[in-house]
Short mmCIF file of C-alpha atoms and ligand atoms in Angstrom, two decimals:
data_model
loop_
_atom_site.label_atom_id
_atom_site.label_comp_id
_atom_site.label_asym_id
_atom_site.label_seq_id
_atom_site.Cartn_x
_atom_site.Cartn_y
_atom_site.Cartn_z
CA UNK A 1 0.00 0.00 0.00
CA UNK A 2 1.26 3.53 -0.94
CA UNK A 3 1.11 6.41 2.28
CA UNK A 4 -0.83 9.08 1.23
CA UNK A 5 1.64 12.40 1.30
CA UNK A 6 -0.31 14.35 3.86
CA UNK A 7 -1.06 11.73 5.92
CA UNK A 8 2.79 10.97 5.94
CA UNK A 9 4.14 14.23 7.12
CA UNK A 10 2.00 14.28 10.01
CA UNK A 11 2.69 10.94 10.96
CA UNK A 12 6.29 12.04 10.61
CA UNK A 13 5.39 15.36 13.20
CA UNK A 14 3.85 12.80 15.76
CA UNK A 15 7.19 10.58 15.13
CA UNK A 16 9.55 13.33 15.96
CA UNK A 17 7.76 14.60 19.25
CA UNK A 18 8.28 10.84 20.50
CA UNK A 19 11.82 10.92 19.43
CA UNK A 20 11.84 8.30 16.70
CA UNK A 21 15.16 9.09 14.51
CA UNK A 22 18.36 7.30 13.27
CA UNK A 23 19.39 4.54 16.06
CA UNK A 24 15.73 3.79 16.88
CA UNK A 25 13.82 0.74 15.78
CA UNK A 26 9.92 1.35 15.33
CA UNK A 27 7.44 -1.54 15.04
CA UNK A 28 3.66 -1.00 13.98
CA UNK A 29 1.67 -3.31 15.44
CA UNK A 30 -1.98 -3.99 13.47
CA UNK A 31 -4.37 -7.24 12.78
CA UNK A 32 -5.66 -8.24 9.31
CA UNK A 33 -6.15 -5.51 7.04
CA UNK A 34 -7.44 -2.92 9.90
CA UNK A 35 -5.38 0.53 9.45
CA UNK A 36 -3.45 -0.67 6.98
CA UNK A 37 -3.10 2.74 5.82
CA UNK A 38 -1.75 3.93 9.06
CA UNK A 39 0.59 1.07 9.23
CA UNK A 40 1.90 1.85 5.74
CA UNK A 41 2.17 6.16 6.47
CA UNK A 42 3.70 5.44 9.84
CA UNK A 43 6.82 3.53 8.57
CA UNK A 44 7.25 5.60 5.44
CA UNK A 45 7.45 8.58 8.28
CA UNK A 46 9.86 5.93 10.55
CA UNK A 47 11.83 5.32 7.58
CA UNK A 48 12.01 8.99 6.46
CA UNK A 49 13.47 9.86 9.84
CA UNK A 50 16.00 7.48 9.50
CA UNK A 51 14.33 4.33 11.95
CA UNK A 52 14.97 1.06 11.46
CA UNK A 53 11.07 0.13 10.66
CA UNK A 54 8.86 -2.93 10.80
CA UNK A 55 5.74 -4.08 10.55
CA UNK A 56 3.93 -6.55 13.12
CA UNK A 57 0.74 -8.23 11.72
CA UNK A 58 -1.79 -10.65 12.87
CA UNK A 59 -4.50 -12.03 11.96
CA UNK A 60 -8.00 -10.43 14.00
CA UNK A 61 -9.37 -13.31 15.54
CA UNK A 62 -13.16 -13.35 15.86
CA UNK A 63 -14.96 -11.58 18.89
CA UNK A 64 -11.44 -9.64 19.90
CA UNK A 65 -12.08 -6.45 21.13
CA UNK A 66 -9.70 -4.00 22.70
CA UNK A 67 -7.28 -4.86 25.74
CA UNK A 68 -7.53 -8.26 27.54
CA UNK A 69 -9.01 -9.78 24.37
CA UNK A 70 -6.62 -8.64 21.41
CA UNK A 71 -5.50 -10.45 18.63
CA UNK A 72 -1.83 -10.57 19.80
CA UNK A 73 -2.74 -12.79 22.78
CA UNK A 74 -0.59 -16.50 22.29
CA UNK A 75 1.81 -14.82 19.71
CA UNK A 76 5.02 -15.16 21.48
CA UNK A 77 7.16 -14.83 18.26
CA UNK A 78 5.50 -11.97 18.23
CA UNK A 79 5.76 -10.66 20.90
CA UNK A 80 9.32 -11.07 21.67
CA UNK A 81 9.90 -8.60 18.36
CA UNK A 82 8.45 -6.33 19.89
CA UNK A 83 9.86 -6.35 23.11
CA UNK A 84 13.32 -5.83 21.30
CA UNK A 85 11.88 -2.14 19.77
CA UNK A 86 12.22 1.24 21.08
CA UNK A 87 8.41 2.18 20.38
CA UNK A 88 5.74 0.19 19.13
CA UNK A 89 2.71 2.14 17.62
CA UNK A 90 -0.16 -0.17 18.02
CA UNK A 91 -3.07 0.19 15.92
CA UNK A 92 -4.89 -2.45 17.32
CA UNK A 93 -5.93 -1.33 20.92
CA UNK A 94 -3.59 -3.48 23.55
CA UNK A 95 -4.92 -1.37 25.76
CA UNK A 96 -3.77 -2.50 29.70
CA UNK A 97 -3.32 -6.07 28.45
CA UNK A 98 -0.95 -8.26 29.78
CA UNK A 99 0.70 -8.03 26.76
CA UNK A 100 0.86 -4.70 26.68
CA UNK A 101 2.90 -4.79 29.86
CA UNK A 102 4.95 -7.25 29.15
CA UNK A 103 6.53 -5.33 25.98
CA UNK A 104 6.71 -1.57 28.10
CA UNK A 105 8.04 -3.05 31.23
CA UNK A 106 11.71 -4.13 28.83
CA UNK A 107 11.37 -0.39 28.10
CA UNK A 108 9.93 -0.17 24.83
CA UNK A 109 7.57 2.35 24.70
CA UNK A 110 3.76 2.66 23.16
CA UNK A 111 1.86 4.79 21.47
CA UNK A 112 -1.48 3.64 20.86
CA UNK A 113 -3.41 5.08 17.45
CA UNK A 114 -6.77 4.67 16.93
CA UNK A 115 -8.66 8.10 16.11
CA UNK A 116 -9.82 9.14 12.62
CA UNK A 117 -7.28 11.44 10.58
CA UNK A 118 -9.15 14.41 10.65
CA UNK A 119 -9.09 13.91 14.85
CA UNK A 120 -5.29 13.34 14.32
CA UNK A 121 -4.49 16.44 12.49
CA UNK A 122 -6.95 18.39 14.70
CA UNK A 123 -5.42 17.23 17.85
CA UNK A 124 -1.86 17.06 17.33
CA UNK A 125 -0.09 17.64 20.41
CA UNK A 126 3.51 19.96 21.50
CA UNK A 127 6.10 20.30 23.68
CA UNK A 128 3.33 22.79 25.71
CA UNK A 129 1.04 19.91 25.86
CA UNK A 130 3.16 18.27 27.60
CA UNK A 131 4.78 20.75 29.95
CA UNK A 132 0.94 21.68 31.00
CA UNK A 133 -0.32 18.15 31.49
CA UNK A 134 3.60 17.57 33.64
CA UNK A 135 2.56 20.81 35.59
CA UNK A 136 -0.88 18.78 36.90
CA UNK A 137 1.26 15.98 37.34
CA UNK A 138 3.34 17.41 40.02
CA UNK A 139 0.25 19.01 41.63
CA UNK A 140 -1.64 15.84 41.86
CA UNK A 141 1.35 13.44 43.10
CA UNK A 142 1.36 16.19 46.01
CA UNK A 143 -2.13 15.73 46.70
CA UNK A 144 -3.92 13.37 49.51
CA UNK A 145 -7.39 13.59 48.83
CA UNK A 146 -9.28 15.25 45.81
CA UNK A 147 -12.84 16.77 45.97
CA UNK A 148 -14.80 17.51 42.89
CA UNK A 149 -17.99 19.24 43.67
CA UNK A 150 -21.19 20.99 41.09
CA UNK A 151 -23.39 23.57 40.89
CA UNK A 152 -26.48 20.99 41.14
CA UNK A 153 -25.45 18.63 43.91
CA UNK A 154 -21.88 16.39 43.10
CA UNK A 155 -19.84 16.69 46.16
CA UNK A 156 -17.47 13.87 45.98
CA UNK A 157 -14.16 13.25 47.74
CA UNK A 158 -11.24 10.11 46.68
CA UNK A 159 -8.22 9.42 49.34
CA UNK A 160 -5.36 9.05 47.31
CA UNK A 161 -2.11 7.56 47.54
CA UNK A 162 -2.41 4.22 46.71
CA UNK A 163 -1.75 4.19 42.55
CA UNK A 164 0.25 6.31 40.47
CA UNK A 165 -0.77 8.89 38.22
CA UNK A 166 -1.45 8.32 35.00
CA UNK A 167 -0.26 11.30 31.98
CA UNK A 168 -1.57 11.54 28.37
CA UNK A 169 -0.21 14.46 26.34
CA UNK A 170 -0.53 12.55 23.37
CA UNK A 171 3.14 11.19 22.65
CA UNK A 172 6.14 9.61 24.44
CA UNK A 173 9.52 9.51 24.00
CA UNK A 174 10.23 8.16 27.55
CA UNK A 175 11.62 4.32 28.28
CA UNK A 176 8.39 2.68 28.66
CA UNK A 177 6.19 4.63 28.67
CA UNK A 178 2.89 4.10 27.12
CA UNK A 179 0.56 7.13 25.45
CA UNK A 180 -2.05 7.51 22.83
CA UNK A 181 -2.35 10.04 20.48
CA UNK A 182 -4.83 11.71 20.80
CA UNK A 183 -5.37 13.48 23.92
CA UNK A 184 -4.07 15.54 26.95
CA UNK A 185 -5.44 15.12 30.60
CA UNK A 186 -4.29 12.90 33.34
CA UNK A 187 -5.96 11.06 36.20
CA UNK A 188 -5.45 8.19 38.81
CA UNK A 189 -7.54 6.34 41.02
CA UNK A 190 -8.43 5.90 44.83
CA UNK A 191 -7.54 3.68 47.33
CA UNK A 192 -10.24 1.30 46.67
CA UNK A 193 -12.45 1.95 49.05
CA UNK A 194 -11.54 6.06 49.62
CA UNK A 195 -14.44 7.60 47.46
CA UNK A 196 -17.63 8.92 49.51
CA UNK A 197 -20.14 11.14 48.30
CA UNK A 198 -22.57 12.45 45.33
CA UNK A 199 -21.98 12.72 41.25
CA UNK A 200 -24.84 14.13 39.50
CA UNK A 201 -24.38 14.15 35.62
CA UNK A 202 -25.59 16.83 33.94
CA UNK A 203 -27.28 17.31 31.05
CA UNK A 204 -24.59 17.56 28.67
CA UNK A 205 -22.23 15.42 30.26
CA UNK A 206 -21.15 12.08 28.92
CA UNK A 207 -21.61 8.22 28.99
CA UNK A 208 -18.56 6.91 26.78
CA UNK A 209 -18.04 4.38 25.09
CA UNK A 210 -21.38 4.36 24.51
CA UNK A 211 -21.33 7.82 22.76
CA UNK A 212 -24.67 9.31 24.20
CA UNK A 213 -24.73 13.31 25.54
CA UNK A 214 -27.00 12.67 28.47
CA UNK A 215 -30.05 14.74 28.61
CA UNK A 216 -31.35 14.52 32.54
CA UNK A 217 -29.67 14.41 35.60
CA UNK A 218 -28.30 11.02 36.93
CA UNK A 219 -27.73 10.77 40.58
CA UNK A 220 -25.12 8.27 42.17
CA UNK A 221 -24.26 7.49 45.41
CA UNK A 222 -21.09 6.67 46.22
CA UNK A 223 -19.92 4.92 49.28
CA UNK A 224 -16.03 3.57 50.15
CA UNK A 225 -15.53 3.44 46.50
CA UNK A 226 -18.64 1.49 44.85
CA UNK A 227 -21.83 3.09 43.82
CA UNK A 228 -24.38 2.17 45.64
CA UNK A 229 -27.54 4.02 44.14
CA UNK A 230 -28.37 5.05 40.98
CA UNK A 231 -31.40 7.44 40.40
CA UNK A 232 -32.67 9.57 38.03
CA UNK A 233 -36.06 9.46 36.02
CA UNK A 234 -34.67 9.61 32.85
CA UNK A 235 -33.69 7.40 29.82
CA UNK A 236 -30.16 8.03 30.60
CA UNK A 237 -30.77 6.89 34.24
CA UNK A 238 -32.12 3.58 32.93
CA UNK A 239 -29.71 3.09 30.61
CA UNK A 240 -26.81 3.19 32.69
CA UNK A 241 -28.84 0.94 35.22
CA UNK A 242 -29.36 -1.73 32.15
CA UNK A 243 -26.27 -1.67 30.48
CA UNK A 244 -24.29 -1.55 34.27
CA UNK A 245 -26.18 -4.94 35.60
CA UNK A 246 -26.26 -6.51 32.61
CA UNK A 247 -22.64 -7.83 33.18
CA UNK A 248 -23.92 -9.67 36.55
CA UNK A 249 -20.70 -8.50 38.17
CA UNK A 250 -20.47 -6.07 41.55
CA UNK A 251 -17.36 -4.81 40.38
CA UNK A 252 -18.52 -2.94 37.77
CA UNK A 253 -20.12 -0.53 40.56
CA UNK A 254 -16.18 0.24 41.56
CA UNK A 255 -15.48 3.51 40.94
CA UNK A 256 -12.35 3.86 38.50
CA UNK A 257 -9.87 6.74 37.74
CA UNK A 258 -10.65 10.36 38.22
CA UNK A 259 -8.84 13.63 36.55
CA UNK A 260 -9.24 16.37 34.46
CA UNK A 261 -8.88 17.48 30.53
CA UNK A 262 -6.59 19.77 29.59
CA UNK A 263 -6.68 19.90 25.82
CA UNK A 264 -7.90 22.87 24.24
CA UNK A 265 -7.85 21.46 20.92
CA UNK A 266 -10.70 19.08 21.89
CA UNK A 267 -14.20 19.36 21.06
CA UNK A 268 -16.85 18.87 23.74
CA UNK A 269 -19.98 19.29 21.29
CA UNK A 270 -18.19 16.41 18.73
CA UNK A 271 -20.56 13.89 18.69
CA UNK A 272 -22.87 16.40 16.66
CA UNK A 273 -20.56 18.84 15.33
CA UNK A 274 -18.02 16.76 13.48
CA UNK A 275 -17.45 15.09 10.88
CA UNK A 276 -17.10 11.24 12.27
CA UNK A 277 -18.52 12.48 15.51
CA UNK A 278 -19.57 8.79 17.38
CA UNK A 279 -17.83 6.91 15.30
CA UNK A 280 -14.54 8.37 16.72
CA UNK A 281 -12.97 6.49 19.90
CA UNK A 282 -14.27 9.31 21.80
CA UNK A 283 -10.90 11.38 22.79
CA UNK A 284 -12.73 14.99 22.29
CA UNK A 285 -14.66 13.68 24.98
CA UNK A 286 -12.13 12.49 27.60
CA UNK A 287 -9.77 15.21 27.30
CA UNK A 288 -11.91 18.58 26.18
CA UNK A 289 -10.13 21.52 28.81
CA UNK A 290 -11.52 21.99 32.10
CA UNK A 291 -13.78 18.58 31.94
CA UNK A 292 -13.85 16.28 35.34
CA UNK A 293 -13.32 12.97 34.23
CA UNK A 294 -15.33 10.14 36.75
CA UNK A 295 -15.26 6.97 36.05
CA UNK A 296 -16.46 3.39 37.01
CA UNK A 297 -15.32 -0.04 36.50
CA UNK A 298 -11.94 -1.28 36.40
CA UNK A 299 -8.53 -0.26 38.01
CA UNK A 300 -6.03 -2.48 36.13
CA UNK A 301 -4.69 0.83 34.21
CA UNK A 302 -3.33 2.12 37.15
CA UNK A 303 -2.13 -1.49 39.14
CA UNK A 304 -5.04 -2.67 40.79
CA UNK A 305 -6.90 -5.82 40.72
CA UNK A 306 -10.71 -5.35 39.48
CA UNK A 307 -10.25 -5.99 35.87
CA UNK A 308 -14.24 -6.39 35.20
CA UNK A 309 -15.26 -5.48 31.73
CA UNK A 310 -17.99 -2.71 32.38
CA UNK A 311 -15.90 0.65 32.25
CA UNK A 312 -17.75 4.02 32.11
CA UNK A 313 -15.91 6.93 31.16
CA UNK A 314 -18.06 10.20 32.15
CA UNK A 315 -16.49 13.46 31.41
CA UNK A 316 -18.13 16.23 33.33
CA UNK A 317 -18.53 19.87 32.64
CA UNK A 318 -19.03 22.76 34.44
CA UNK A 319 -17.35 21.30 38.06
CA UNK A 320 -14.79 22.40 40.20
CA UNK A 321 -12.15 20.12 41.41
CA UNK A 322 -9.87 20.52 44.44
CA UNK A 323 -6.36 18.64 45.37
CA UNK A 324 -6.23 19.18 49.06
CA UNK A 325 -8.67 22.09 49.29
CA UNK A 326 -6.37 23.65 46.25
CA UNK A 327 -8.67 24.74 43.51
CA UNK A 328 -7.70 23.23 39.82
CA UNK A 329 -10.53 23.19 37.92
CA UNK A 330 -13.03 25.82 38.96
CA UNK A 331 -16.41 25.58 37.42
CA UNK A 332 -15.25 24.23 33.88
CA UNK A 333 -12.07 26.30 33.95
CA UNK A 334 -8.33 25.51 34.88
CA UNK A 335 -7.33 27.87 37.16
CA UNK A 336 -3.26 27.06 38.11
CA UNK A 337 -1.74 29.54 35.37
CA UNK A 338 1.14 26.27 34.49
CA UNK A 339 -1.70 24.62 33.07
CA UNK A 340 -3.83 26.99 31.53
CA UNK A 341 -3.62 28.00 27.69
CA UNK A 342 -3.80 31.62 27.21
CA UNK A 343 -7.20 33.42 26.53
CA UNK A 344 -8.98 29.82 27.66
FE1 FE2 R 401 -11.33 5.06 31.36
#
């Protein structure tokens, strides 16, 4: 397959901003035919730079899906190639496998691509990314307990300390490291029974990956880190109550990770307003500036144990969030001036 010429050179911008150059070896990582396009642009760009540049391919098995069930799962041979790399761009969505730790903990690092082109281009992160989403870094390793609260009723509060922090800026060029591209916020979870209190989603706010802009309020209860209640009259109410019990697990009540966006290049109206809108992996959503992003479901992608399958990712606007009574987010806007992007 021949890389289209636009699609190269920004491949090649991504490539440089996670340090790939003469001395590096690059893999791509994809199964069957999916991205093949990607695969093709990214080592044209590898190769252009001067990488030593390969391709990884197997075959999509049937039913995979993302993380614990991907395609590379039993391919050692595999495997092992990649584990010899400096970066592997996966295409296929290893996503807090196994696998995917095995190949970053021998230092090779990841950078997962998934997102349309025009979300690429859109979104294509800097140095500044970075440096902003390093400044919240450092402000939330400080921190022992975090408090997000609303204008109609979320008062929430984790106790933190017991996993790291995770960072997205949207490349890496750090020893194993893993990042995906799109994307800049960060978050981490509490200890796993350290979250008390109220979320109410607003109208507006989000239920991803299941793409829907919720149009009532939901009201959960949280108590020592599982939701307990779930209430709201709405179709959005009963549709996280449906799709939550449906996977007969009580883990899947856990609440997950918890952070903020800070990527101004992110769209929070996308899922109307552009052009592949829900049929995107939903990064405008995760990382849009100033959004609180709860979760529920599993911890596994920050070291902990509940690896159920029911993850809700529920951006939040309008909130303010706190790091030991410190105010970072206040009402929908970053306030510490290392994070902010001027005029935002
Ligand atoms: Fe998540």
């Amino acid at each position: 397959m021949t890389a289209d010429h636009d699609v190269v050179s920004l491949f090649t911008k991504e490539l440089q901003l996670c340090g790939v150059g003469q001395g590096q070896t690059l893999a791509v990582l994809s199964e069957s035919n999916i991205r093949a396009d990607y695969a093709a642009a990214f080592l044209a760009a590898a190769e252009g730079l001067g990488a030593d540049a390969f391709h990884v391919n197997v075959k999509k098995r049937p039913g995979s899906y993302f993380g614990p069930g991907n395609s590379l799962r039993g391919h050692q041979g595999a495997i092992e190639a990649l584990k010899r790399t400096d970066i592997v761009i996966d295409l296929m969505g290893l996503l807090w496998s196994k696998e995917q730790t095995e190949i970053t903990n021998t230092g090779t690092r990841m950078l997962l691509v998934l997102e349309p082109i025009d979300v690429l281009r859109r979104m294509l992160p800097s140095a500044d990314t970075r440096r902003r989403v390093e400044a919240g870094e450092r402000r939330f390793k400080a921190a022992k307990t975090l408090r997000c609260t609303s204008p109609i009723g979320t008062d929430v509060t984790y106790r933190l300390g017991a996993y790291p922090i995770v960072t997205q800026y949207g490349f890496t060029d750090t020893a194993g490291r893993w990042d995906a591209w799109p994307g800049a916020f960060l978050y981490t979870a509490a200890h796993d029974d350290g979250v008390d209190g109220t979320v109410v989603i607003n109208t507006g706010d989000m239920l991803l990956p299941l793409m829907r802009y919720v149009t009532g309020p939901i009201t959960l209860t949280i108590k020592s880190g599982h939701v307990t209640k779930i209430e709201g009259s709405g179709l959005d109410a009963e549709f996280m109550r449906a799709y939550m019990a449906r996977f007969n697990d009580p883990r899947a009540f856990a609440v997950s990770h918890i952070g903020w966006g800070l990527d101004d290049k992110a769209i929070w109206e996308f899922m109307g307003t552009t052009h592949l809108g829900p049929h995107t992996g939903g990064q405008d959503g995760r990382s849009f500036y100033g959004n609180v992003l709860f979760s529920t479901g599993p911890n596994t992608e920050m070291g902990g144990k509940n690896d159920t399958h029911c993850h809700l990712d529920i951006p939040l606007r309008g909130c303010s969030l706190y790091l030991d009574n410190q105010l970072v987010v206040e009402n929908g806007r970053i306030v510490p001036e290392d994070m902010r992007v001027p005029g935002r």
